[in-house]
mmCIF file of N, CA and C in Angstrom:
data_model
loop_
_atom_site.group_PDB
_atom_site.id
_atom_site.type_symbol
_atom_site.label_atom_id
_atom_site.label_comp_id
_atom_site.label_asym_id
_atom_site.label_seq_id
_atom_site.Cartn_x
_atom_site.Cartn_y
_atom_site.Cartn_z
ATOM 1 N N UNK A 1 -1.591 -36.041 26.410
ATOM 2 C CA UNK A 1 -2.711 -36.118 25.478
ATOM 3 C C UNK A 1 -2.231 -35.807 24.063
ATOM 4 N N UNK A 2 -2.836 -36.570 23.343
ATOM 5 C CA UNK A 2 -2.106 -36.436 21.854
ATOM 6 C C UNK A 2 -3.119 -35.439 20.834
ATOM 7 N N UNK A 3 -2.020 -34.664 19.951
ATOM 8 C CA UNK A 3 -2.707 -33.082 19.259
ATOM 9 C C UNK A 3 -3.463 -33.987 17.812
ATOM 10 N N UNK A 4 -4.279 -33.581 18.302
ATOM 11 C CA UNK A 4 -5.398 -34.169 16.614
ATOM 12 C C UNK A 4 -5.940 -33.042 16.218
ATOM 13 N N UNK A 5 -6.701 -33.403 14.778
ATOM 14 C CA UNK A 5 -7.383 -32.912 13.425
ATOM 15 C C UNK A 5 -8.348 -34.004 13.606
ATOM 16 N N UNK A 6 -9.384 -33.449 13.125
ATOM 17 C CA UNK A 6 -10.565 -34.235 12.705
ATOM 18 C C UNK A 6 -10.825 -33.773 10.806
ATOM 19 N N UNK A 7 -10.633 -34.805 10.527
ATOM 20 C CA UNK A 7 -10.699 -34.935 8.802
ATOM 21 C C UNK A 7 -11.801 -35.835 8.543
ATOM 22 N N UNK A 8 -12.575 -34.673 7.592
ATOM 23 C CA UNK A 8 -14.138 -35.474 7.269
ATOM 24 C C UNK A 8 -13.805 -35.357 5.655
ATOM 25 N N UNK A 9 -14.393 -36.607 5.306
ATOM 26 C CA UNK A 9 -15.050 -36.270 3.819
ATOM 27 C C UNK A 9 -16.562 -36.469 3.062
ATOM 28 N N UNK A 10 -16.697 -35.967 2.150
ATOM 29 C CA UNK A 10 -17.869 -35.312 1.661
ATOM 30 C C UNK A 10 -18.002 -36.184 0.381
ATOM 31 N N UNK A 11 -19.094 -36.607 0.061
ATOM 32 C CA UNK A 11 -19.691 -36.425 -1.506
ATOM 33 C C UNK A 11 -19.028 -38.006 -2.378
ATOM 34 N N UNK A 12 -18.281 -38.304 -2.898
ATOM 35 C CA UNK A 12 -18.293 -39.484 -3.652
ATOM 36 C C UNK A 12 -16.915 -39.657 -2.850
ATOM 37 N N UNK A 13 -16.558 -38.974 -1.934
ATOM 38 C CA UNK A 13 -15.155 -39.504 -1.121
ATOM 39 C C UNK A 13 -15.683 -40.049 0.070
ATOM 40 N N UNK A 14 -17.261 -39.768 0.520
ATOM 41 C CA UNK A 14 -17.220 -40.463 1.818
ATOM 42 C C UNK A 14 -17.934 -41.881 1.692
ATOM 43 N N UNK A 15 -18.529 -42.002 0.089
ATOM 44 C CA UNK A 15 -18.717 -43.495 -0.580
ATOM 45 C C UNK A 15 -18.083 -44.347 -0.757
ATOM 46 N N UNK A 16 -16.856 -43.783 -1.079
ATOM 47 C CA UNK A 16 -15.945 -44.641 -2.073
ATOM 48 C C UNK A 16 -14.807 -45.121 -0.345
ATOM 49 N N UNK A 17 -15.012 -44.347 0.759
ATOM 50 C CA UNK A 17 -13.598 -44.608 2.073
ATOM 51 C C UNK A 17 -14.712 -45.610 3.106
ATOM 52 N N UNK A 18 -15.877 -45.212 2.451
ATOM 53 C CA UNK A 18 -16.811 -45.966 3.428
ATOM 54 C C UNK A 18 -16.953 -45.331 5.126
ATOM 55 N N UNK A 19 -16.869 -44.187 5.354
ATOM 56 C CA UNK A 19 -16.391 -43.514 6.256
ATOM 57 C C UNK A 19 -16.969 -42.109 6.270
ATOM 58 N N UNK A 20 -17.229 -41.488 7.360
ATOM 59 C CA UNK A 20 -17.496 -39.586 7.105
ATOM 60 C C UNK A 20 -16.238 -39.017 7.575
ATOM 61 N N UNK A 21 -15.433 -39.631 8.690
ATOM 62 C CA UNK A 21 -14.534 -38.675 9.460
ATOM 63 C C UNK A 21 -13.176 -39.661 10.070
ATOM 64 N N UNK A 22 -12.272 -39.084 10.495
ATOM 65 C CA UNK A 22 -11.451 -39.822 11.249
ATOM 66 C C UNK A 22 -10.837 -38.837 11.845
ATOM 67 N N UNK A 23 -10.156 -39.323 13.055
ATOM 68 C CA UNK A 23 -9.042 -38.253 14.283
ATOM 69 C C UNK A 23 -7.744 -38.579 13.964
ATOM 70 N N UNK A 24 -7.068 -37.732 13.331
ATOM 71 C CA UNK A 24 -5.508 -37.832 13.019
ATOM 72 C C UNK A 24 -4.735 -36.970 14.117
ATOM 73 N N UNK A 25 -3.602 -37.689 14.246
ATOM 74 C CA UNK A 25 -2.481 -37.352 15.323
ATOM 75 C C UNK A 25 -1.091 -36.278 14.517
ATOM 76 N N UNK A 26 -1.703 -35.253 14.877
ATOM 77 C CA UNK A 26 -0.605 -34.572 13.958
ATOM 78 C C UNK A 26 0.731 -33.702 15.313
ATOM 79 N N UNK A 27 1.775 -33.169 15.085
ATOM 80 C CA UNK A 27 2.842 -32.526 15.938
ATOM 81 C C UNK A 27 1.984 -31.505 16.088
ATOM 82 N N UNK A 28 2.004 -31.117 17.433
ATOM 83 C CA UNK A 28 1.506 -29.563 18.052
ATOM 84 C C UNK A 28 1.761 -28.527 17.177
ATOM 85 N N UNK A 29 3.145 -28.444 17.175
ATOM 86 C CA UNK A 29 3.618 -27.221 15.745
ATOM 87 C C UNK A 29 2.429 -27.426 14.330
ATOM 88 N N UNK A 30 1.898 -28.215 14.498
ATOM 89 C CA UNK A 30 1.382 -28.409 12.532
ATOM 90 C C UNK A 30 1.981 -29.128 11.990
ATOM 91 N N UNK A 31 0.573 -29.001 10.918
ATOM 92 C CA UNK A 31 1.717 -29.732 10.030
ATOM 93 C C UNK A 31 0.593 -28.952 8.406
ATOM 94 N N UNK A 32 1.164 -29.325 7.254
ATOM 95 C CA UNK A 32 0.213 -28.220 5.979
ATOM 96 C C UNK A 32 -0.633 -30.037 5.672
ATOM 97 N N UNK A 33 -1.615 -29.136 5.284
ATOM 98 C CA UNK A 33 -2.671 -30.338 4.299
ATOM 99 C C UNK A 33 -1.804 -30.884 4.053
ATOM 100 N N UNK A 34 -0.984 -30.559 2.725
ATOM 101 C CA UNK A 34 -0.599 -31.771 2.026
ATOM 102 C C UNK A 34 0.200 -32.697 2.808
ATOM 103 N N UNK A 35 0.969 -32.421 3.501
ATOM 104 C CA UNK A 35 1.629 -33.401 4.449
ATOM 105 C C UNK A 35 0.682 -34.580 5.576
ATOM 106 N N UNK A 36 -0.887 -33.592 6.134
ATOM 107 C CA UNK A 36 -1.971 -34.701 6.593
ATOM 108 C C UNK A 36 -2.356 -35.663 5.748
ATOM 109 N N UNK A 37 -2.567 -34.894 4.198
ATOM 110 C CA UNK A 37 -2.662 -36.072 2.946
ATOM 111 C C UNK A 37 -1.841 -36.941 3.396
ATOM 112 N N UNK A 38 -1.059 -36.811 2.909
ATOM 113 C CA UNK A 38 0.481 -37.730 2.912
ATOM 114 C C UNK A 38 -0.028 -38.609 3.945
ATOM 115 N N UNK A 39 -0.049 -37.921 5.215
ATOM 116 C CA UNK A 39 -0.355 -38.922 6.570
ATOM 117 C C UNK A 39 -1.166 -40.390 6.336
ATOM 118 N N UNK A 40 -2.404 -39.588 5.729
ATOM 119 C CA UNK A 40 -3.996 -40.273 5.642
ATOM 120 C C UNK A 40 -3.724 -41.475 4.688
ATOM 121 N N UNK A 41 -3.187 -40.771 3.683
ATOM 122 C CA UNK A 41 -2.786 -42.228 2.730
ATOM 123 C C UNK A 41 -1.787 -43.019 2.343
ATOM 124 N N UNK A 42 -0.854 -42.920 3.158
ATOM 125 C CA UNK A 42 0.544 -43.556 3.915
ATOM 126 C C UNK A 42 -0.761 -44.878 5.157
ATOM 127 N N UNK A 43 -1.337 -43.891 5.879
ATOM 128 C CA UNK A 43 -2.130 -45.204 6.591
ATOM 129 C C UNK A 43 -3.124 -45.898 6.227
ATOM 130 N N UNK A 44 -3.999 -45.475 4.969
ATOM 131 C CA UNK A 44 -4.871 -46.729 4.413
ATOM 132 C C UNK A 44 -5.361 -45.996 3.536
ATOM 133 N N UNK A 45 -5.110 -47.554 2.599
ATOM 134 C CA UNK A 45 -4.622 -47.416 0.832
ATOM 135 C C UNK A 45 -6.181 -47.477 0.552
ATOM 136 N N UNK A 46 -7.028 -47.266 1.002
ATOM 137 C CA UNK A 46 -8.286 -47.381 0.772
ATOM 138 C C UNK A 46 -8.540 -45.762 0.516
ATOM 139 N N UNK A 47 -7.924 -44.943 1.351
ATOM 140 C CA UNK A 47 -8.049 -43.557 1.727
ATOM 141 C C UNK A 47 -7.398 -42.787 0.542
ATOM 142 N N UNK A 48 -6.419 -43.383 0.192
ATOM 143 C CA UNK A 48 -5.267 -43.111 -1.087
ATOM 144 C C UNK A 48 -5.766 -43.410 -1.950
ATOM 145 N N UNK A 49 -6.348 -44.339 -2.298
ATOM 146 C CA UNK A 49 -7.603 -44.483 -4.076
ATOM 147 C C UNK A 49 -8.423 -43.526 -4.126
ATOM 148 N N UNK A 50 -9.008 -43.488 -2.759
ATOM 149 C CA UNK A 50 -10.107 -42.553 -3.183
ATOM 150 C C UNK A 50 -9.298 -40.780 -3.692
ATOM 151 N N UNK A 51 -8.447 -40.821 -2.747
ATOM 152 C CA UNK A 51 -8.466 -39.002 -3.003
ATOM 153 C C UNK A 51 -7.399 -38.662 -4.305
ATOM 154 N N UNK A 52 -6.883 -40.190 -4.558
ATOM 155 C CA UNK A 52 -5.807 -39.702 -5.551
ATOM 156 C C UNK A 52 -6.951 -39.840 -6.951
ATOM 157 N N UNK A 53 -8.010 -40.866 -6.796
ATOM 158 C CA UNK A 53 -9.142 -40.385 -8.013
ATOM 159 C C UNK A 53 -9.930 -39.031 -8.093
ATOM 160 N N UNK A 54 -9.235 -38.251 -7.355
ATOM 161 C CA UNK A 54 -9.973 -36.760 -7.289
ATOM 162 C C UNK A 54 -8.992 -35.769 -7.995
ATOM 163 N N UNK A 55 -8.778 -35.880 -9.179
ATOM 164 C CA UNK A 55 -7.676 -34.877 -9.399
ATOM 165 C C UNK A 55 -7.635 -33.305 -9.444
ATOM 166 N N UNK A 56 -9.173 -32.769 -8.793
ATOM 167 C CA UNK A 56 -9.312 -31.587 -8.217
ATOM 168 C C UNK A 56 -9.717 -31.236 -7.255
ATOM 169 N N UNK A 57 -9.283 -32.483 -6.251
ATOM 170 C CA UNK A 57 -9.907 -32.725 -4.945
ATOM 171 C C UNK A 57 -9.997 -31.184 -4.219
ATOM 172 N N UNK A 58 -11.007 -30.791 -3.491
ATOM 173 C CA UNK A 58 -10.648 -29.638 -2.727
ATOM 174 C C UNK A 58 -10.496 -29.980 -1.673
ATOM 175 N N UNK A 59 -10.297 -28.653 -0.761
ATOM 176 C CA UNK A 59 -10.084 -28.875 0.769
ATOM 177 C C UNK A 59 -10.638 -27.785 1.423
ATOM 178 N N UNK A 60 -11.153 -27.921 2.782
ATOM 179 C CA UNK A 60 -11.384 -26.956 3.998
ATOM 180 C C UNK A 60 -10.587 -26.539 4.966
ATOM 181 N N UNK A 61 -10.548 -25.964 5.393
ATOM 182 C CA UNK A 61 -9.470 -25.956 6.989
ATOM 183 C C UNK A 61 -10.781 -25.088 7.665
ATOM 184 N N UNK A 62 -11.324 -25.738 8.795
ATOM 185 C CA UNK A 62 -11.842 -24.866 9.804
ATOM 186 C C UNK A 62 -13.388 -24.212 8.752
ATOM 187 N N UNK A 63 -14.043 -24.985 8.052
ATOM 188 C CA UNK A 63 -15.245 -24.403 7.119
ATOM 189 C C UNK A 63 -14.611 -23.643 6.000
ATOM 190 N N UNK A 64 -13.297 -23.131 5.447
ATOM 191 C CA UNK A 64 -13.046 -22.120 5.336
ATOM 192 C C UNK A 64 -11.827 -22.847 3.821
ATOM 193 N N UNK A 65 -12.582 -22.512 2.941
ATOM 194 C CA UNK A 65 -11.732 -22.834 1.236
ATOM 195 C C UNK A 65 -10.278 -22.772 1.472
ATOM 196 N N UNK A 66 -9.470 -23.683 1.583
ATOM 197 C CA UNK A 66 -8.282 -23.281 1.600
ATOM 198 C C UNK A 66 -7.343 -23.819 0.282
ATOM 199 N N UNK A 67 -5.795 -23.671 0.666
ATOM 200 C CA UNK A 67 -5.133 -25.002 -0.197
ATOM 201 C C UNK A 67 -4.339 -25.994 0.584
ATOM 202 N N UNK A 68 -3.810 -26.672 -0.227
ATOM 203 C CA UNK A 68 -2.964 -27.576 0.171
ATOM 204 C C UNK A 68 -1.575 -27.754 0.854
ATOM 205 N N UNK A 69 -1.461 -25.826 0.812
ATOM 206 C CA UNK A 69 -0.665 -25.405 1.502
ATOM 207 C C UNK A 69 -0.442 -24.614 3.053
ATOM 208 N N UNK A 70 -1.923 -24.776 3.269
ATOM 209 C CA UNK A 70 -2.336 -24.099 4.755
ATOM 210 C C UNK A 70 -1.556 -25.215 5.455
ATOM 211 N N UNK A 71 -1.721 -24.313 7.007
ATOM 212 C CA UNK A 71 -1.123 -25.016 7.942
ATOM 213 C C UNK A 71 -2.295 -25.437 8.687
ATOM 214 N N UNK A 72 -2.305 -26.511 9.527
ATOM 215 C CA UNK A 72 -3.394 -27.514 9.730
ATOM 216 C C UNK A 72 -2.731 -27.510 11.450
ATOM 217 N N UNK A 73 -3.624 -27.253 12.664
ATOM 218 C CA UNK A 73 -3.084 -26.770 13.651
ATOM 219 C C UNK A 73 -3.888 -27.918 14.957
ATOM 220 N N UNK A 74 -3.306 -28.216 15.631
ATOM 221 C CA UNK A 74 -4.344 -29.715 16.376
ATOM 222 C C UNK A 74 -5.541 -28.714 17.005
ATOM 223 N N UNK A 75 -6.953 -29.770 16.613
ATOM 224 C CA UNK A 75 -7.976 -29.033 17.544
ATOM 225 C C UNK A 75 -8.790 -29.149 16.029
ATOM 226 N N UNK A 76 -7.976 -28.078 14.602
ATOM 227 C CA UNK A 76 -8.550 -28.100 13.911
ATOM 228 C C UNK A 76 -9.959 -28.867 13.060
ATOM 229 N N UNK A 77 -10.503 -28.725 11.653
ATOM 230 C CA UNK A 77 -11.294 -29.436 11.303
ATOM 231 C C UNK A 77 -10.872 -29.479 10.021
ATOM 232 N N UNK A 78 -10.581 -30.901 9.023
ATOM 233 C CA UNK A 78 -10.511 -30.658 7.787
ATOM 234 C C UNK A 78 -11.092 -31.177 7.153
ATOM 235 N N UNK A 79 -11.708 -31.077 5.680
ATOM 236 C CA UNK A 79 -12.738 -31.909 5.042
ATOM 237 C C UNK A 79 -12.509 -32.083 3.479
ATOM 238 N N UNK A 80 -12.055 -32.735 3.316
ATOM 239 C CA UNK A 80 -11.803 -33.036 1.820
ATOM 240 C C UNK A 80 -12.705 -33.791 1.436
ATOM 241 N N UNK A 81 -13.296 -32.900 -0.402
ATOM 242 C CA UNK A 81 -14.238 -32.999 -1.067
ATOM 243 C C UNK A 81 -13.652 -32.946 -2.440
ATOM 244 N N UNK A 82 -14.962 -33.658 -3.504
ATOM 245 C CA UNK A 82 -14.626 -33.633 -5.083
ATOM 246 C C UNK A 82 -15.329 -32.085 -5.360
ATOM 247 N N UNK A 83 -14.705 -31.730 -6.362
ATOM 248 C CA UNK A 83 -15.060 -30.594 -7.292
ATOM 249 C C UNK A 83 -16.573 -29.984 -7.143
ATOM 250 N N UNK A 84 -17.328 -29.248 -6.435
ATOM 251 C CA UNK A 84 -18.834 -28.929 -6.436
ATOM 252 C C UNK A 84 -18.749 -28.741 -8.113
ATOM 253 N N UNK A 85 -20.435 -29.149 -8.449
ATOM 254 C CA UNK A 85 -21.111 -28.480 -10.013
ATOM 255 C C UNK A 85 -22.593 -28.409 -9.689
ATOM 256 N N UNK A 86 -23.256 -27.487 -10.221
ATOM 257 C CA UNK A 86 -24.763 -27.527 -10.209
ATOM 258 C C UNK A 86 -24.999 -26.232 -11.048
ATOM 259 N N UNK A 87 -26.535 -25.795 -10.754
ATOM 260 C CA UNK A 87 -26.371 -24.387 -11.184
ATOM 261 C C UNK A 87 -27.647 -23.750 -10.523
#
């Protein structure tokens, strides 16, 4: 059985991918966000416009604010979003 992440996105990223979520196949060991990035938009350049037009894109791991440097573990949940504003 193969180790996945479930990667959702939020807000003008799940407009622009046409999409809420997808199941990525990552190594049992992990692997960090930025390297699932890497993954996501290495496999469709649709996925890669959108998040590279986010130049303060954030991220979740598991509900939970992280960076781009967490480690991302199969089973997990990740969700990349644009910048919140309101007040």
């Amino acid at each position: 059985m193969a180790d996945r992440v479930t990667v959702l996105f939020f807000a003008a990223l799940r407009e622009q991918i046409g999409q809420e979520s997808l199941s990525v196949t990552i190594p049992a060991s992990g692997v960090t966000v930025a390297a699932l990035r890497t993954q996501i938009e290495g496999a469709n350049p649709t996925i890669a416009q959108a998040l590279s037009d986010q130049p303060k894109l954030r991220v979740a791991v598991n509900r939970t604010l992280s960076t781009f440097e967490q480690l991302v573990t199969p089973g997990d949940e990740v969700a990349f979003f644009p910048p919140m504003t309101g007040g």
